[in-house]
Every structure is written in C-alpha cells, then in structure tokens.
mmCIF file of C-alpha atoms in Angstrom:
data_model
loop_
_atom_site.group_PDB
_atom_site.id
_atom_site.type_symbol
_atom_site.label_atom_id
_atom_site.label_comp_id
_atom_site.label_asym_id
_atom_site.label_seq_id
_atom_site.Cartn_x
_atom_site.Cartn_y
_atom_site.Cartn_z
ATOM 1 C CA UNK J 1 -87.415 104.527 127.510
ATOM 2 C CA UNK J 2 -85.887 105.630 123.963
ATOM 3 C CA UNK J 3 -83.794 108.320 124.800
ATOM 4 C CA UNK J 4 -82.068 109.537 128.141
ATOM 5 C CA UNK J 5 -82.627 114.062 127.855
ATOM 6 C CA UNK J 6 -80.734 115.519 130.853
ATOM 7 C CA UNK J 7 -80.327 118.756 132.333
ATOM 8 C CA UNK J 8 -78.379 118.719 135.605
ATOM 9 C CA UNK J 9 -74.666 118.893 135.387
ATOM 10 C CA UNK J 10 -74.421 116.630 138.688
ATOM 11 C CA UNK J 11 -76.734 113.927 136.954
ATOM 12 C CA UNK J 12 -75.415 114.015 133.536
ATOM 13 C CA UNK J 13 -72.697 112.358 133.882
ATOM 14 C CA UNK J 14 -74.017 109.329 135.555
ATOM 15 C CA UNK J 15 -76.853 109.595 133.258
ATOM 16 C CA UNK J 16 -74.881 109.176 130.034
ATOM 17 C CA UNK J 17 -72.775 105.972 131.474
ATOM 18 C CA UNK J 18 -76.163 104.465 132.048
ATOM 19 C CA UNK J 19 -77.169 105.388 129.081
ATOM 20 C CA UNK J 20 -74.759 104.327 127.129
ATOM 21 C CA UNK J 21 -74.625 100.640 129.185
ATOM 22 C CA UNK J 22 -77.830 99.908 127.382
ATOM 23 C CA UNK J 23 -77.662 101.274 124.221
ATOM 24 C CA UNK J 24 -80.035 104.718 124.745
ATOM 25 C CA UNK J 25 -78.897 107.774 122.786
ATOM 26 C CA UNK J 26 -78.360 110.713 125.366
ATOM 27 C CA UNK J 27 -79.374 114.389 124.937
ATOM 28 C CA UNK J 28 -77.448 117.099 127.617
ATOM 29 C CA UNK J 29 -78.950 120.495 127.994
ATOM 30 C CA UNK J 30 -76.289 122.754 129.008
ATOM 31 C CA UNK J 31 -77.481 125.684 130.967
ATOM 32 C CA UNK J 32 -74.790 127.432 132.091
ATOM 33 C CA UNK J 33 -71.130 126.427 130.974
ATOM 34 C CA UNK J 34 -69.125 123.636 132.934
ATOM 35 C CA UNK J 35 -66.101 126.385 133.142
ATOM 36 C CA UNK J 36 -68.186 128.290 135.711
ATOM 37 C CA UNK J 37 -68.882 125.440 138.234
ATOM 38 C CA UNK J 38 -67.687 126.172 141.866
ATOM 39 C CA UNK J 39 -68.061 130.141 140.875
ATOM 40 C CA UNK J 40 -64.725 131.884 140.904
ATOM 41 C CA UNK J 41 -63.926 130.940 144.037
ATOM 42 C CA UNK J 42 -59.246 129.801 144.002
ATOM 43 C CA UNK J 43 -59.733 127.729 147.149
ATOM 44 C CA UNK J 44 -57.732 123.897 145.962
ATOM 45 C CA UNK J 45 -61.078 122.594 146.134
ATOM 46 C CA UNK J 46 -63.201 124.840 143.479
ATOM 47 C CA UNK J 47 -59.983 124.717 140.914
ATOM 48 C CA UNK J 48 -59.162 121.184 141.268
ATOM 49 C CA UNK J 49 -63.284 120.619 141.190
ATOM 50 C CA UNK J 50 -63.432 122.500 137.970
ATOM 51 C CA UNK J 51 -60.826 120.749 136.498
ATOM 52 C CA UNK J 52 -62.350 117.236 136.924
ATOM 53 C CA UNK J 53 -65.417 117.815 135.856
ATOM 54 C CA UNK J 54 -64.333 119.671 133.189
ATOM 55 C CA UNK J 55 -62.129 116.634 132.033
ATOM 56 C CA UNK J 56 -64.983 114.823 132.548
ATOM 57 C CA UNK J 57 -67.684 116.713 131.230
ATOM 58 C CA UNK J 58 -65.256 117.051 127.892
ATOM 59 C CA UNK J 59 -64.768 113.611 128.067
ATOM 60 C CA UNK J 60 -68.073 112.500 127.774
ATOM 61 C CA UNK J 61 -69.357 115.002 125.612
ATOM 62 C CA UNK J 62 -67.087 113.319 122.944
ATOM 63 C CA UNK J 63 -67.401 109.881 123.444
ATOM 64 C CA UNK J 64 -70.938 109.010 125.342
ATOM 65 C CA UNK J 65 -73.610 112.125 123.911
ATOM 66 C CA UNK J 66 -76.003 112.037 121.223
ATOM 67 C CA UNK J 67 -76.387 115.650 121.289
ATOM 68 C CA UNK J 68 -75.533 118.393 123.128
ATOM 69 C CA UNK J 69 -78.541 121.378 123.186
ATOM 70 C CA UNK J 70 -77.619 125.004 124.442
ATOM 71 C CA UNK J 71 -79.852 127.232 125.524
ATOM 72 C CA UNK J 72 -78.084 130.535 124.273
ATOM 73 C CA UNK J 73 -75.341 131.079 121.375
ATOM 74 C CA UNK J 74 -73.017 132.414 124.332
ATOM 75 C CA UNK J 75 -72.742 129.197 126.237
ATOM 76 C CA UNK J 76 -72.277 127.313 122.519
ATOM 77 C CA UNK J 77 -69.504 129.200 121.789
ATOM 78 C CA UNK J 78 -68.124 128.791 125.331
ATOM 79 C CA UNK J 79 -68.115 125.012 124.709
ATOM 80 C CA UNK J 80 -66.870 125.006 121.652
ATOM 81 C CA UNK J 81 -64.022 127.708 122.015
ATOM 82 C CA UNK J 82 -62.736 125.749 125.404
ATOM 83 C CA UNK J 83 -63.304 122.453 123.134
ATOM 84 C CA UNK J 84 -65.385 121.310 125.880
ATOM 85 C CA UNK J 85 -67.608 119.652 123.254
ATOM 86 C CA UNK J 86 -67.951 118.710 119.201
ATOM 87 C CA UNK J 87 -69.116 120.720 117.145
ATOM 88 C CA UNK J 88 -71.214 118.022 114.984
ATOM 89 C CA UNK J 89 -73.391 117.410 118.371
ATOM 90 C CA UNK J 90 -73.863 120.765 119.210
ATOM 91 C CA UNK J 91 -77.055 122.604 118.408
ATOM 92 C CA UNK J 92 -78.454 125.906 120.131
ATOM 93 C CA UNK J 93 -82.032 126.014 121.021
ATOM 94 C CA UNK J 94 -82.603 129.670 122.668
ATOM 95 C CA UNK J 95 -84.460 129.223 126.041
ATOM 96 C CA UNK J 96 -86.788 131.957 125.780
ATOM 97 C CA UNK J 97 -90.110 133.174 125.447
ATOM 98 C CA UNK J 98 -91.381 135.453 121.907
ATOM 99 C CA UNK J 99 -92.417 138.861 124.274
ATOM 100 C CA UNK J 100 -94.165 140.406 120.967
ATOM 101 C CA UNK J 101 -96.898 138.236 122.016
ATOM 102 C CA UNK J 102 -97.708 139.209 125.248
ATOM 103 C CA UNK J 103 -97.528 143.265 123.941
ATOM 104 C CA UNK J 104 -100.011 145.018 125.569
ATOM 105 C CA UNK J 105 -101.854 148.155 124.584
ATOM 106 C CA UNK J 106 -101.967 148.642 127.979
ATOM 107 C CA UNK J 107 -100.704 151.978 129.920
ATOM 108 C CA UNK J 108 -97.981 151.324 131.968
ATOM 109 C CA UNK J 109 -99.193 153.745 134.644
ATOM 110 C CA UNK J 110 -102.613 152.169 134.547
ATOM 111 C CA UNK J 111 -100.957 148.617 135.553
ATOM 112 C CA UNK J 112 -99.407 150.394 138.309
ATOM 113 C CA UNK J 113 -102.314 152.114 139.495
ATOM 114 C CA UNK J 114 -104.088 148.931 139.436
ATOM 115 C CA UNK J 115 -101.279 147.317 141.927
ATOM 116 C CA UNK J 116 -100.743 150.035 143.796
ATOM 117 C CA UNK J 117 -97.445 151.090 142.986
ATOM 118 C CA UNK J 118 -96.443 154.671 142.991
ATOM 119 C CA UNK J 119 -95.477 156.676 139.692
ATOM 120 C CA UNK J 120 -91.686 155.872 139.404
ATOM 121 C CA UNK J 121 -90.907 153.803 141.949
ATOM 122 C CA UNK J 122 -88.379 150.680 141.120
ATOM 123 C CA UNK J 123 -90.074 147.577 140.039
ATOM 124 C CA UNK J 124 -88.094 144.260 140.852
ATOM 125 C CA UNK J 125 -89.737 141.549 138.828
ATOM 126 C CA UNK J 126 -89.760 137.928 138.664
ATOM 127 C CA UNK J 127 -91.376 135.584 136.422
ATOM 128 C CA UNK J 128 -91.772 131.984 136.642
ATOM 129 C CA UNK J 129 -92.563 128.925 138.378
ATOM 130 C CA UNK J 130 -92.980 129.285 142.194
ATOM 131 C CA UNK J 131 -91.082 125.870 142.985
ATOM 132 C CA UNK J 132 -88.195 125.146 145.601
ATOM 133 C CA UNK J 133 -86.131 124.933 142.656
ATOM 134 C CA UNK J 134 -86.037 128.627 142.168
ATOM 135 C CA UNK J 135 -84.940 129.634 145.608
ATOM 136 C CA UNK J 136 -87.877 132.167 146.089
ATOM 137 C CA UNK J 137 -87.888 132.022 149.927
ATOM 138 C CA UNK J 138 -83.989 133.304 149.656
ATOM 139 C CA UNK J 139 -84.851 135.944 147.544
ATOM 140 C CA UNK J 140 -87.645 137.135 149.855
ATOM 141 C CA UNK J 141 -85.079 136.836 152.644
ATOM 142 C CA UNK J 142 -82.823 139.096 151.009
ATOM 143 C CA UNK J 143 -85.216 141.504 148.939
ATOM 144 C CA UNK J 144 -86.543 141.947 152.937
ATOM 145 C CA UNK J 145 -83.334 142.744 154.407
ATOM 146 C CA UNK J 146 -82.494 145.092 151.338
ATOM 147 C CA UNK J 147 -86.076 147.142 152.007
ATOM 148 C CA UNK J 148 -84.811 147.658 155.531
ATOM 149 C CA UNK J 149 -81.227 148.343 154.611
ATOM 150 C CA UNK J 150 -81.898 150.408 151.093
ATOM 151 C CA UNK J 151 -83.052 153.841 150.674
ATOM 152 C CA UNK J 152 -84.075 153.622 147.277
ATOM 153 C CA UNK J 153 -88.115 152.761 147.632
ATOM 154 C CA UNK J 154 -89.154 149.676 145.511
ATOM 155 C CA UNK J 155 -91.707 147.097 145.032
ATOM 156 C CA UNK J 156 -91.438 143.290 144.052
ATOM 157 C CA UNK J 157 -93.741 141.552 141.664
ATOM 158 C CA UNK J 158 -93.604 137.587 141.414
ATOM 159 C CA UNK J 159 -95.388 136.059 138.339
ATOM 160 C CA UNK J 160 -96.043 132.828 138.695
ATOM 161 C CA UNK J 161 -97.681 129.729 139.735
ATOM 162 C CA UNK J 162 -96.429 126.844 141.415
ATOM 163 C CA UNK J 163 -97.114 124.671 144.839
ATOM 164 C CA UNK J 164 -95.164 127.260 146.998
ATOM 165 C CA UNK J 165 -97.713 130.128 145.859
ATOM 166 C CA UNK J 166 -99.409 130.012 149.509
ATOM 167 C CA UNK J 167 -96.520 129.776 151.347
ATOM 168 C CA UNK J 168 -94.604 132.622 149.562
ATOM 169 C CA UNK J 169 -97.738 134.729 149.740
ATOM 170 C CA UNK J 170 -97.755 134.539 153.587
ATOM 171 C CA UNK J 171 -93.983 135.366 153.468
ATOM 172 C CA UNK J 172 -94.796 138.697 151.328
ATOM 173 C CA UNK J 173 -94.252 142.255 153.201
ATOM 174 C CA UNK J 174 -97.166 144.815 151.788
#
C-alpha cells in the first residue's frame, strides 16, 4: 500500500489515524460538506453530532491529510470559508461527466417513440450504477407510491448497469 484515498466520512477518520501510524500519505474525497451531517435536524443528538465531527473532521484535515480532493467548487469553498480545512491541501476535481460527448443527432421524440413514452409526458431519469449503494429499491418504493398518489402522468428511466439490474427490473411497474 503507498497511499490510503478515502471517501466515506464515517471511515475517514479512522483511516487517516491508521494511516498516519505507519507513515502512508492520506487522500479524503469530500462529497458533500461535514457541516451537513445529521441533515438539519436540532434534536441534542444531530447538533452535538455535528459538532464533534466537525472538530474532528477539522482537526484532522490539518494535522493527519495529504490532500483533501472536492468534487465541486461549492463544497471547496464550504470547507474553506468554515475553515474546516487548509487551503494548501485543498484541490477541486469536478465529479462529472463531459455531456458534449454523448450529443446526439438524435430526435427527442424519436427516443420516446422508441420507449414508448407519450409526447410530453414527465421523464424522471436516473443514471448510474445499479448497486445497493444507490438506494434504487427506495426510490422505486417511493416513485410507486407517488404514481398512485400523483396526478401528473410520468415515466421513469434507469440507466445503468450493476448486480441489482435483475432484481430492480422485476420490481419495475410498466
């Protein structure tokens, strides 16, 4: 091993004590800012859980990181501006995907004809892997209960591949 990356907040600080015990430079990839852990929920717990790891977090973002990678200039400046980490280790790599290249000449009314989707109707879209991870099962739950519960008509396209593909096929409404 030459170098300890992490991305989940739970893991990363465990991760960068290890690390740091034998001598590995660290790399944290913040996704979504420490500040918003435990949502906005006032309950003692959520503030006083926010307010530990944050101490923590900033803690070790000074003294035990190699580098600290962002994935959008938003969440960079939320570090920085709540001096939850140095500027000198802080480096924004967008997390995102060039769409010029997947530009199609195609008509967008001839995609839809081709799935069956009527002229107009709302599209709901996801794309990405179809892992536990993403929660895709929940979302087919609730986009369910909305069709029933909704009167605006709409359709849901998942793009994707991943080992749940079967199972969230058989979970699909038509």
């Amino acid at each position: 091993i030459d170098l300890v990356h992490i991305h989940s907040p739970a893991a990363a600080i465990t991760a960068r004590l290890a690390a740091r015990a034998v001598g590995l430079p660290s790399l944290v990839t913040i996704h979504i800012p420490s500040i918003y852990y435990y949502g906005e929920r006032q309950t003692i717990r959520a503030r006083s859980g926010r307010v530990i790891y944050n101490s923590i977090d900033r803690f070790l973002n000074y003294t035990a990181t190699t580098r600290l990678i962002y994935v959008s200039k938003q969440i960079y400046q939320t570090y920085i501006d709540n001096r939850l980490s140095p500027i000198d280790r802080s480096l924004v790599i967008p997390n995102g995907v060039d769409l010029s290249q997947f530009k199609s000449n195609s008509d967008r009314e001839l995609i839809r004809n081709r799935l069956n989707t009527p002229s107009g109707m709302l599209v709901l879209t996801y794309v990405g892997r179809l892992s536990d991870q993403k929660g895709l099962d929940v979302l087919l739950e609730a986009l369910a209960r909305l069709k029933r519960e909704c009167t605006v008509p709409f359709v849901t396209w998942l793009i994707g591949s991943g080992p749940l593909e079967d199972d969230l096929r058989k979970m699909t409404v038509r």
